[in-house]
Coordinates of C-alpha atoms and ligand atoms in Angstrom, one line a residue:
M13 CA 131.8 178.0 14.5
S14 CA 135.4 179.3 14.3
Q15 CA 134.5 182.0 16.8
V16 CA 133.2 179.4 19.2
L17 CA 136.5 177.6 19.0
L18 CA 138.4 180.8 19.4
V19 CA 136.6 181.7 22.5
L20 CA 136.9 178.2 23.9
N21 CA 140.6 178.4 23.4
L22 CA 140.6 181.7 25.2
L23 CA 138.6 180.1 28.0
S24 CA 141.3 177.4 28.2
L25 CA 144.0 180.0 28.6
L26 CA 142.0 181.7 31.3
S27 CA 141.5 178.5 33.1
L28 CA 145.2 177.7 33.0
S29 CA 146.2 181.1 34.0
S30 CA 143.9 181.1 37.1
G31 CA 144.9 177.5 37.8
A32 CA 141.3 176.8 38.4
T33 CA 139.6 173.6 37.6
S34 CA 136.3 172.7 39.1
F35 CA 136.5 169.0 39.6
S36 CA 133.8 168.2 41.9
L37 CA 134.8 165.4 44.2
G38 CA 132.7 163.5 46.6
S39 CA 129.3 161.9 46.7
R40 CA 127.1 161.7 43.6
S41 CA 124.2 163.4 45.3
I42 CA 123.7 165.2 48.5
L43 CA 120.1 164.1 48.3
R44 CA 121.1 160.5 48.4
A45 CA 121.2 158.5 51.5
I46 CA 124.4 158.9 53.4
D47 CA 126.1 156.6 55.9
N48 CA 126.0 157.8 59.4
E49 CA 129.2 158.2 61.4
N50 CA 128.9 154.7 62.9
G51 CA 128.7 153.1 59.6
G52 CA 125.1 152.1 60.5
P53 CA 122.0 152.3 58.5
H54 CA 121.5 155.1 56.0
D55 CA 120.2 158.5 57.0
Y56 CA 117.7 159.8 54.5
A57 CA 117.3 163.4 55.9
V58 CA 119.9 165.7 54.5
D59 CA 122.3 167.3 57.0
L60 CA 122.4 171.0 56.6
N61 CA 124.7 173.6 58.2
A62 CA 125.3 177.3 58.0
S63 CA 127.6 176.9 55.0
N64 CA 125.4 174.7 52.8
F65 CA 121.9 175.7 54.0
D66 CA 121.2 178.3 51.4
S67 CA 122.7 176.5 48.5
V68 CA 121.0 173.1 49.1
L69 CA 117.6 174.7 49.7
G70 CA 118.1 177.0 46.8
D71 CA 119.0 174.2 44.4
T72 CA 116.5 171.6 45.4
P73 CA 113.9 170.7 42.8
A74 CA 111.5 169.9 45.7
T75 CA 108.3 172.0 46.1
F76 CA 108.5 171.9 49.9
A77 CA 111.1 171.5 52.6
V78 CA 111.0 170.3 56.1
V79 CA 113.8 171.5 58.3
E80 CA 114.4 170.0 61.7
F81 CA 116.4 172.0 64.1
F82 CA 117.8 169.7 66.8
A83 CA 120.9 169.1 69.0
H84 CA 122.9 165.9 68.8
W85 CA 123.1 165.7 72.6
C86 CA 119.3 166.0 73.1
P87 CA 117.9 162.6 74.1
A88 CA 114.4 163.5 72.9
C89 CA 115.9 164.3 69.5
R90 CA 117.7 160.9 69.4
N91 CA 114.4 159.2 70.1
Y92 CA 112.7 161.3 67.5
K93 CA 115.2 160.5 64.8
P94 CA 113.7 157.1 63.7
H95 CA 110.3 158.8 63.2
Y96 CA 111.8 161.6 61.1
E97 CA 113.8 159.1 59.1
K98 CA 110.7 157.0 58.4
V99 CA 109.1 160.0 56.7
A100 CA 112.4 161.2 55.0
R101 CA 112.7 157.7 53.4
L102 CA 109.6 158.5 51.4
F103 CA 111.0 161.7 49.9
N104 CA 114.8 161.8 49.9
G105 CA 117.5 159.9 48.1
P106 CA 117.7 157.9 44.8
D107 CA 115.3 155.3 46.2
A108 CA 112.7 157.9 47.3
V109 CA 109.2 156.7 46.9
H110 CA 108.0 160.2 46.1
P111 CA 111.0 162.1 44.9
G112 CA 111.2 165.8 44.1
I113 CA 108.2 166.8 46.3
I114 CA 109.6 167.4 49.8
L115 CA 113.2 167.9 50.9
M116 CA 113.6 166.5 54.4
S117 CA 116.5 168.1 56.2
R118 CA 118.0 168.8 59.6
V119 CA 120.3 171.3 61.3
D120 CA 122.3 170.5 64.4
C121 CA 122.1 173.6 66.6
A122 CA 124.6 172.2 69.0
L123 CA 127.3 172.9 66.5
K124 CA 128.9 176.3 66.9
I125 CA 128.8 176.9 63.1
N126 CA 125.0 176.8 63.2
T127 CA 124.4 179.1 66.1
K128 CA 123.4 182.1 64.1
L129 CA 121.3 180.1 61.7
C130 CA 119.3 178.5 64.6
D131 CA 118.9 182.0 66.1
K132 CA 117.4 183.3 62.8
F133 CA 114.7 180.6 63.1
S134 CA 114.1 181.5 66.8
V135 CA 114.9 177.9 67.9
V136 CA 114.0 177.7 71.6
H137 CA 113.5 174.0 72.0
Y138 CA 114.6 170.7 70.4
P139 CA 113.5 169.4 68.0
M140 CA 111.7 172.3 66.3
L141 CA 110.3 171.6 62.8
F142 CA 109.5 174.0 60.0
W143 CA 107.7 173.7 56.7
G144 CA 107.7 175.9 53.7
P145 CA 108.8 176.4 50.1
P146 CA 112.6 175.8 50.0
A147 CA 113.3 179.2 48.5
K148 CA 111.7 180.9 51.5
F149 CA 114.3 179.3 53.8
V150 CA 117.1 180.8 51.8
A151 CA 118.5 183.8 53.6
G152 CA 115.2 183.6 55.6
G153 CA 114.2 183.2 59.2
W154 CA 111.2 182.7 61.4
E155 CA 109.7 184.6 64.3
P156 CA 106.9 183.4 66.5
K157 CA 104.8 186.5 66.0
Q158 CA 105.5 186.9 62.4
E159 CA 102.3 187.1 60.3
K160 CA 101.9 185.9 56.8
S161 CA 105.2 184.0 56.7
E162 CA 105.3 181.1 54.2
I163 CA 107.5 179.3 56.7
R164 CA 105.4 177.5 59.2
L165 CA 106.1 175.7 62.5
I166 CA 105.0 172.1 62.3
D167 CA 103.0 171.8 65.4
D168 CA 102.0 168.2 65.1
G169 CA 104.9 166.1 63.9
R170 CA 105.9 164.2 67.1
T171 CA 105.6 160.8 65.5
A172 CA 106.0 159.6 61.9
D173 CA 102.3 159.0 61.6
R174 CA 101.4 162.4 62.8
M175 CA 104.0 164.0 60.6
I176 CA 102.8 162.3 57.5
N177 CA 99.2 163.2 58.3
W178 CA 100.3 166.8 58.8
I179 CA 102.1 166.8 55.4
N180 CA 99.1 165.1 53.7
K181 CA 96.8 167.9 55.0
Q182 CA 99.2 170.6 53.7
T183 CA 99.6 169.0 50.3
D184 CA 96.2 167.5 49.9
S185 CA 97.9 164.1 49.3
S186 CA 97.6 160.6 50.7
F187 CA 101.2 159.7 51.3
G188 CA 101.5 156.6 53.5
L189 CA 104.5 155.5 55.6
D190 CA 104.3 152.0 53.9
D191 CA 104.3 153.3 50.3
E192 CA 106.8 151.5 48.2
K193 CA 108.9 152.8 45.3
F194 CA 107.2 152.8 41.8
E195 CA 103.7 152.8 43.1
N196 CA 103.3 155.7 40.9
E197 CA 99.9 154.9 39.4
H198 CA 98.6 158.0 41.1
L199 CA 100.9 160.1 38.9
S200 CA 98.9 162.5 36.8
S201 CA 100.3 162.9 33.3
N202 CA 99.2 166.5 32.8
V203 CA 100.3 166.3 29.1
S204 CA 98.1 169.3 28.3
D205 CA 99.6 171.6 30.9
P206 CA 102.4 173.6 29.2
A207 CA 103.8 174.8 32.6
Q208 CA 104.9 171.3 33.4
I209 CA 107.9 171.6 31.1
A210 CA 109.4 174.1 33.5
R211 CA 110.2 171.1 35.8
A212 CA 112.2 169.6 33.0
V213 CA 115.1 171.9 33.6
Y214 CA 116.1 169.3 36.3
D215 CA 115.7 166.5 33.8
V216 CA 117.9 168.1 31.2
E217 CA 120.6 168.4 33.9
E218 CA 119.9 164.8 34.9
A219 CA 120.0 163.6 31.3
T220 CA 123.3 165.4 30.6
S221 CA 125.1 164.1 33.6
T222 CA 123.6 160.6 33.2
A223 CA 124.7 160.6 29.5
F224 CA 128.2 161.6 30.6
E225 CA 128.3 158.9 33.3
I226 CA 127.2 156.3 30.7
I227 CA 130.0 157.4 28.4
L228 CA 132.5 157.0 31.1
E229 CA 131.2 153.7 32.4
H230 CA 131.2 152.2 29.0
K231 CA 134.6 153.7 28.2
M232 CA 133.2 155.2 25.0
I233 CA 135.7 158.0 24.5
K234 CA 138.0 156.6 21.8
S235 CA 140.1 158.3 19.1
E236 CA 137.2 157.7 16.6
T237 CA 134.5 159.2 18.9
R238 CA 136.5 162.0 20.5
A239 CA 135.8 164.7 17.9
S240 CA 132.0 164.0 18.2
L241 CA 132.1 164.4 21.9
I242 CA 133.9 167.7 21.6
K243 CA 131.4 168.9 19.1
F244 CA 128.5 168.1 21.3
L245 CA 130.2 169.7 24.3
Q246 CA 130.6 172.9 22.2
L247 CA 126.9 172.9 21.6
L248 CA 126.2 172.4 25.4
V249 CA 128.6 175.1 26.4
A250 CA 126.8 177.7 24.3
H251 CA 123.2 176.5 24.5
H252 CA 122.5 174.2 27.4
P253 CA 119.4 175.5 29.2
S254 CA 121.1 175.0 32.5
R255 CA 123.7 177.5 33.5
R256 CA 125.7 175.0 35.6
C257 CA 125.8 172.4 32.8
R258 CA 127.1 175.1 30.5
T259 CA 129.8 175.9 33.0
G260 CA 130.7 172.2 33.6
S261 CA 130.8 171.5 29.8
A262 CA 133.2 174.4 29.4
D263 CA 135.4 173.1 32.2
I264 CA 135.6 169.7 30.5
L265 CA 136.3 171.3 27.1
V266 CA 139.1 173.5 28.3
N267 CA 140.7 170.5 30.1
F268 CA 139.8 168.0 27.4
D269 CA 143.4 167.3 26.3
D270 CA 144.4 166.5 29.8
L271 CA 141.3 164.5 30.7
C272 CA 141.2 162.6 27.4
P273 CA 144.7 162.4 25.9
L274 CA 144.8 161.4 22.3
D275 CA 146.2 157.9 23.0
M276 CA 142.9 156.6 24.1
S277 CA 143.6 153.1 23.1
S278 CA 143.7 152.1 26.8
P279 CA 141.2 154.6 28.2
S280 CA 142.6 154.2 31.8
K281 CA 141.3 157.5 32.9
Q282 CA 137.7 157.0 31.9
G283 CA 135.4 155.9 34.7
D284 CA 138.3 156.0 37.2
N285 CA 136.8 157.5 40.3
N286 CA 139.9 157.3 42.4
G287 CA 142.3 159.8 41.1
E288 CA 141.8 163.5 41.4
G289 CA 141.7 165.3 38.1
T290 CA 140.3 162.4 36.2
L291 CA 137.3 162.5 34.0
G292 CA 135.4 160.1 36.3
N293 CA 135.4 162.7 39.0
F294 CA 134.0 165.4 36.8
Q295 CA 130.4 166.2 37.4
I296 CA 129.3 168.0 34.3
C297 CA 126.3 169.7 35.8
G298 CA 127.8 170.3 39.2
K299 CA 127.8 168.6 42.6
G300 CA 124.9 166.4 43.4
I301 CA 123.8 165.7 39.9
P302 CA 122.6 163.2 38.7
R303 CA 120.2 163.3 41.6
G304 CA 118.8 159.8 40.8
Y305 CA 115.3 160.7 39.9
W306 CA 113.2 162.5 37.2
M307 CA 110.7 165.3 37.5
F308 CA 109.0 166.0 34.2
C309 CA 110.2 162.7 32.7
R310 CA 109.1 160.5 35.6
G311 CA 107.2 157.4 34.5
S312 CA 104.3 155.8 36.3
K313 CA 106.1 152.5 36.0
N314 CA 109.6 151.8 37.1
D315 CA 111.0 151.1 33.7
T316 CA 109.4 153.8 31.6
R317 CA 110.5 157.3 30.5
G318 CA 113.5 158.7 32.4
F319 CA 116.8 159.1 30.6
S320 CA 115.5 158.8 27.0
C321 CA 112.8 161.3 27.7
G322 CA 115.3 163.7 29.3
L323 CA 117.6 163.3 26.3
W324 CA 114.8 164.2 23.9
V325 CA 114.0 167.3 26.0
L326 CA 117.6 168.3 26.0
L327 CA 117.9 168.0 22.2
H328 CA 114.7 170.0 21.6
S329 CA 115.8 172.7 24.0
L330 CA 119.1 173.0 22.2
S331 CA 117.4 173.1 18.8
V332 CA 115.4 176.2 19.8
R333 CA 118.4 178.0 21.2
I334 CA 120.8 178.0 18.3
E335 CA 121.3 180.7 15.7
D336 CA 120.7 180.2 12.0
G337 CA 124.4 179.9 11.3
E338 CA 124.8 177.1 13.8
S339 CA 122.0 174.9 12.4
Q340 CA 124.1 172.5 10.4
F341 CA 126.7 172.3 13.2
A342 CA 123.9 171.5 15.7
F343 CA 122.5 168.9 13.4
T344 CA 125.7 167.0 13.0
A345 CA 126.7 167.4 16.6
I346 CA 123.4 165.9 17.7
C347 CA 123.3 163.2 15.0
E348 CA 126.9 162.1 15.9
F349 CA 126.3 162.2 19.6
V350 CA 123.2 160.0 19.4
H351 CA 125.0 157.7 16.9
K352 CA 128.2 157.3 18.9
F353 CA 127.1 157.7 22.5
F354 CA 123.4 156.6 22.9
V355 CA 123.7 153.0 24.1
C356 CA 120.3 152.0 22.8
E357 CA 121.2 150.1 19.6
E358 CA 117.8 150.4 17.9
C359 CA 117.4 154.0 18.8
R360 CA 120.7 155.1 17.5
Q361 CA 120.3 153.1 14.3
H362 CA 116.9 154.6 13.6
F363 CA 118.0 158.0 14.4
H364 CA 121.1 157.6 12.2
D365 CA 118.9 156.6 9.3
M366 CA 116.8 159.7 9.8
C367 CA 120.0 161.8 9.9
S368 CA 121.4 160.2 6.8
S369 CA 118.3 160.9 4.8
V370 CA 118.8 164.6 5.1
S371 CA 120.1 165.6 1.7
S372 CA 121.0 169.3 2.0
P373 CA 122.6 171.2 4.9
F374 CA 120.4 173.2 7.2
K375 CA 120.6 176.9 6.8
T376 CA 118.2 178.1 9.4
S377 CA 117.5 177.2 13.1
R378 CA 113.8 177.1 12.1
D379 CA 114.4 174.2 9.7
F380 CA 116.5 172.3 12.2
A381 CA 114.1 172.7 15.1
L382 CA 111.2 171.5 12.9
W383 CA 113.2 168.6 11.5
L384 CA 114.0 167.4 15.0
W385 CA 110.3 167.8 16.0
S386 CA 109.2 165.8 13.0
A387 CA 111.9 163.1 13.6
H388 CA 110.7 162.7 17.1
N389 CA 107.1 162.3 15.9
K390 CA 108.2 159.6 13.5
V391 CA 109.6 157.7 16.5
N392 CA 106.4 158.4 18.4
E393 CA 104.3 157.0 15.6
R394 CA 106.3 153.8 15.3
L395 CA 106.5 153.3 19.1
F396 CA 102.8 154.0 19.6
K397 CA 102.0 150.9 17.5
E398 CA 104.8 148.8 19.0
E399 CA 104.0 149.7 22.6
A400 CA 100.3 149.1 22.1
F401 CA 101.0 145.7 20.6
L402 CA 103.5 144.6 23.3
G403 CA 101.9 146.4 26.2
T404 CA 105.3 148.0 27.1
G405 CA 104.3 151.6 27.1
D406 CA 103.6 153.8 30.1
P407 CA 99.8 153.8 30.5
K408 CA 99.9 157.4 31.9
F409 CA 102.1 158.6 29.0
P410 CA 101.0 156.9 25.8
K411 CA 103.0 157.9 22.7
M412 CA 101.2 160.5 20.5
I413 CA 101.7 162.7 17.6
W414 CA 102.9 165.8 19.4
P415 CA 102.0 168.5 20.3
P416 CA 98.4 167.4 21.1
R417 CA 95.6 169.8 20.4
Q418 CA 95.3 170.5 24.1
L419 CA 98.8 171.9 24.2
C420 CA 98.7 173.8 20.9
S421 CA 95.4 174.1 19.1
S422 CA 96.8 176.7 16.6
C423 CA 99.5 174.2 15.5
R424 CA 96.9 172.2 13.4
L425 CA 95.4 173.9 10.4
S426 CA 92.3 171.8 10.0
P427 CA 90.0 171.0 12.9
S428 CA 89.9 167.3 12.1
E429 CA 92.6 164.9 10.9
E430 CA 91.7 163.2 7.7
N431 CA 93.3 159.9 6.8
N432 CA 95.4 160.1 10.0
G433 CA 97.4 162.9 8.4
I434 CA 97.7 166.1 10.3
D435 CA 97.8 169.4 8.5
W436 CA 100.4 171.3 10.5
D437 CA 100.8 175.0 10.6
Q438 CA 104.6 174.9 10.8
E439 CA 105.1 178.5 11.8
E440 CA 102.7 177.9 14.8
V441 CA 104.5 174.7 15.6
L442 CA 107.8 176.6 15.6
K443 CA 106.4 179.3 17.8
F444 CA 105.1 176.7 20.2
L445 CA 108.4 174.8 20.3
T446 CA 110.4 178.0 20.9
N447 CA 108.1 179.1 23.7
Y448 CA 107.9 175.6 25.3
Y449 CA 111.5 174.5 25.1
G450 CA 113.0 178.0 25.1
K451 CA 111.1 180.4 27.3
I452 CA 109.4 178.1 29.8
L453 CA 112.2 175.6 30.1
V454 CA 114.9 177.8 31.6
S455 CA 117.6 177.5 34.2
L456 CA 116.3 178.1 37.7
H457 CA 119.7 177.9 39.2
K458 CA 121.3 181.1 40.1
D459 CA 124.9 181.2 41.3
K460 CA 124.5 181.6 45.0
D461 CA 128.3 182.2 45.5
K462 CA 128.8 185.8 44.6
N463 CA 132.5 185.2 45.1
N464 CA 132.6 182.6 42.4
L465 CA 133.9 185.1 39.9
R466 CA 135.3 182.6 37.6
S467 CA 131.9 181.0 37.2
D468 CA 130.3 184.4 36.7
R469 CA 132.9 185.4 34.1
L470 CA 132.4 182.2 32.3
D471 CA 128.7 182.6 32.2
W472 CA 129.1 186.1 30.9
F473 CA 131.2 184.9 28.2
L474 CA 129.1 182.0 27.4
E475 CA 125.9 183.9 27.3
D476 CA 127.5 186.4 24.9
L477 CA 128.9 183.5 23.0
A478 CA 125.5 182.0 22.7
V479 CA 124.3 185.2 21.1
S480 CA 127.3 186.0 19.1
A481 CA 128.4 182.6 17.7
N482 CA 128.3 182.7 14.0
A483 CA 126.1 185.7 14.0
V484 CA 128.4 188.4 15.2
V485 CA 132.1 188.5 14.6
V486 CA 134.0 188.5 18.0
P487 CA 136.3 191.5 18.0
L488 CA 139.6 189.8 17.9
G489 CA 141.6 192.5 19.7
A490 CA 139.2 192.6 22.6
A491 CA 139.1 188.9 22.8
L492 CA 142.9 188.6 22.8
A493 CA 143.2 191.3 25.4
I494 CA 140.8 189.3 27.6
A495 CA 142.8 186.2 27.3
V496 CA 146.2 187.8 27.9
A497 CA 145.2 190.1 30.7
S498 CA 143.1 187.7 32.7
C499 CA 143.7 189.8 35.8
A500 CA 141.8 192.6 34.2
F501 CA 139.2 190.3 32.9
G502 CA 136.2 192.0 34.4
A503 CA 136.8 195.4 32.9
L504 CA 137.7 194.0 29.5
A505 CA 134.9 191.6 29.4
C506 CA 132.6 194.4 30.3
Y507 CA 133.9 196.3 27.3
W508 CA 133.5 193.3 25.1
R509 CA 130.1 192.7 26.4
S510 CA 129.0 196.3 25.8
Q511 CA 130.3 196.0 22.3
Q512 CA 128.2 192.9 21.8
K513 CA 125.1 194.6 23.3
S514 CA 125.4 197.5 21.0
R515 CA 125.6 195.2 18.0
K516 CA 122.7 193.0 18.7
P517 CA 119.9 192.9 21.3
R518 CA 120.5 190.2 23.9
R519 CA 118.3 187.2 24.0
S520 CA 116.9 186.6 27.4
W521 CA 116.5 182.9 27.8
N522 CA 117.6 183.0 31.4
Ligands
FAD614 P1 109.5 160.8 24.8 O1 109.3 160.3 23.4 O2 110.8 160.5 25.4 O3 109.4 162.4 24.7 C1 109.7 163.2 25.9 C2 108.8 164.4 25.9 O4 109.0 165.2 24.7 C3 107.3 164.1 25.8 O5 106.8 163.8 27.1 C4 106.7 165.3 25.2 O6 106.5 166.3 26.2 C5 107.8 165.8 24.3 N1 107.6 165.4 22.9 C6 107.0 164.3 22.4 N2 107.1 164.3 21.1 C7 107.7 165.4 20.7 C8 108.0 166.0 19.4 N3 107.7 165.4 18.3 N4 108.7 167.2 19.4 C9 109.0 167.8 20.5 N5 108.7 167.3 21.8 C10 108.0 166.1 21.8 N6 112.8 154.0 21.6 C11 112.5 152.9 20.9 O7 111.9 152.0 21.4 N7 112.9 152.8 19.6 C12 113.6 153.8 19.0 O8 114.0 153.7 17.8 C13 114.0 155.0 19.7 N8 114.7 156.0 19.2 C14 115.1 157.1 20.0 C15 115.9 158.0 19.5 C16 116.3 159.1 20.3 C17 117.2 160.2 19.7 C18 115.9 159.2 21.6 C19 116.4 160.3 22.5 C20 115.1 158.2 22.1 C21 114.6 157.1 21.3 N9 113.8 156.1 21.8 C22 113.5 155.0 21.1 C23 113.2 156.3 23.1 C24 111.7 156.8 23.0 O9 111.7 157.8 21.9 C25 111.2 157.5 24.2 O10 112.2 158.5 24.7 C26 110.9 156.6 25.4 O11 110.0 155.6 25.0 C27 110.3 157.4 26.6 O12 109.1 158.0 26.1 P2 108.3 159.2 26.8 O13 106.9 158.8 26.9 O14 109.0 159.6 28.0 O15 108.3 160.4 25.7

């Protein structure tokens, strides 16, 4: 891990030399309802313009997007707005009834900045509504005679009722304008569909940023917990499945001494959202996260699943990404993090007991990933009985010894379980975990801003770090040169990178 620290120190130097810190100020989520200019009721539809159009649509977890092109001076558009908002209420914001399915957005074509954008979509009257997968809008356009476009003109959305009917037809759903939050009984659990875990990349981002918010809200960074947080951040920097969480964690680490000075007896900076450059303003996984809802970890009842599910998924996804030499470090980082920062007393005590019962250090990532899987199953087993007795479980997501046969039939050696004991084929379990949490659960986020060199450089570095930490010795000369001559960073990093490549084949998680 000394190489990890070395490289993190170098990152710190680079950050200072470029004067760059990426404190993301502003609202918690662009998808959340925003106050309109008059301080009136919330708008649910997201305002897009030429500068954020591609990034918002590129980043949204929603499967579909509706984009309304309008003009603020157009009386018909003003009258249409309440209809559009009635539908947007269902899908946008932290109180969305059906979050993560459709992003409802609008573009004001009367603003000069949007002229080209509106031209690209051949906007000839207001309002004009389009439907399609969000990614198709990115750098896209629409022409009336274009065949086979996945972006479609919504030709029957003039009232909220007609719009929701149109959407229901497209999605084969039965959304209703009067649906209320947490009427999720229709949610299908799909526990046997391995592809579902791909959606969890949003949940590991949500869990990471939520965990961080809780740490700040509860002012949990103290002199006795500081080292544990740093350790966990180091693990995130190298192995978080989401690229932007890796970048955000690195930003916090390199600024850690400023953000969390050693005299934390009066942690005045924690949770302080007013001052620029304070920890409270730092969004670890980037702007707009936490979004306020869960995708893979969404429960069918309002108080089930969510954060703790997201945290488990994050921990498993870290466990399958580490190298052998990092296994003991990852174990202690995760145990300490749960023990010191997970505000569920029973959970952290149980987990601490399981951590304490490990008698010898982990030597391989295999052993650690399997230990975590088995620890989670022990929790599942206990909770299965408890939830059945108390009726507190999620009926659509009952606890089970995992993975069920439908997800991984080869994981079980014998076709039937005798005496409730399962005869696991551990190599098959490991293969399954690595594929599920490693290859399927990957970052979907690509840096849209090609000019964001710092972030690109950082990712280069971190990806290589993920490969090299503890397995390959970082060439000290090259690393120092990179730190000192940050202006020539690109060329030197390239050299360093090529050295790494020639030493060891790159792993392609992303
Ligand atoms: P979760 O158990 O949260 O699992 C999330 C997802 O992980 C599942 O949907 C499944 O896809 C996958 N999964 C399930 N089992 C495994 C496994 N063995 N290996 C890999 N992947 C798996 N709650 C308590 O009431 N008491 C406790 O003591 C307690 N301890 C906890 C300790 C930790 C570290 C954490 C993170 C949570 C703990 N919780 C505890 C919360 C509890 O485990 C669940 O997270 C919560 O009840 C939500 O359950 P869920 O149905 O979303 O599935």
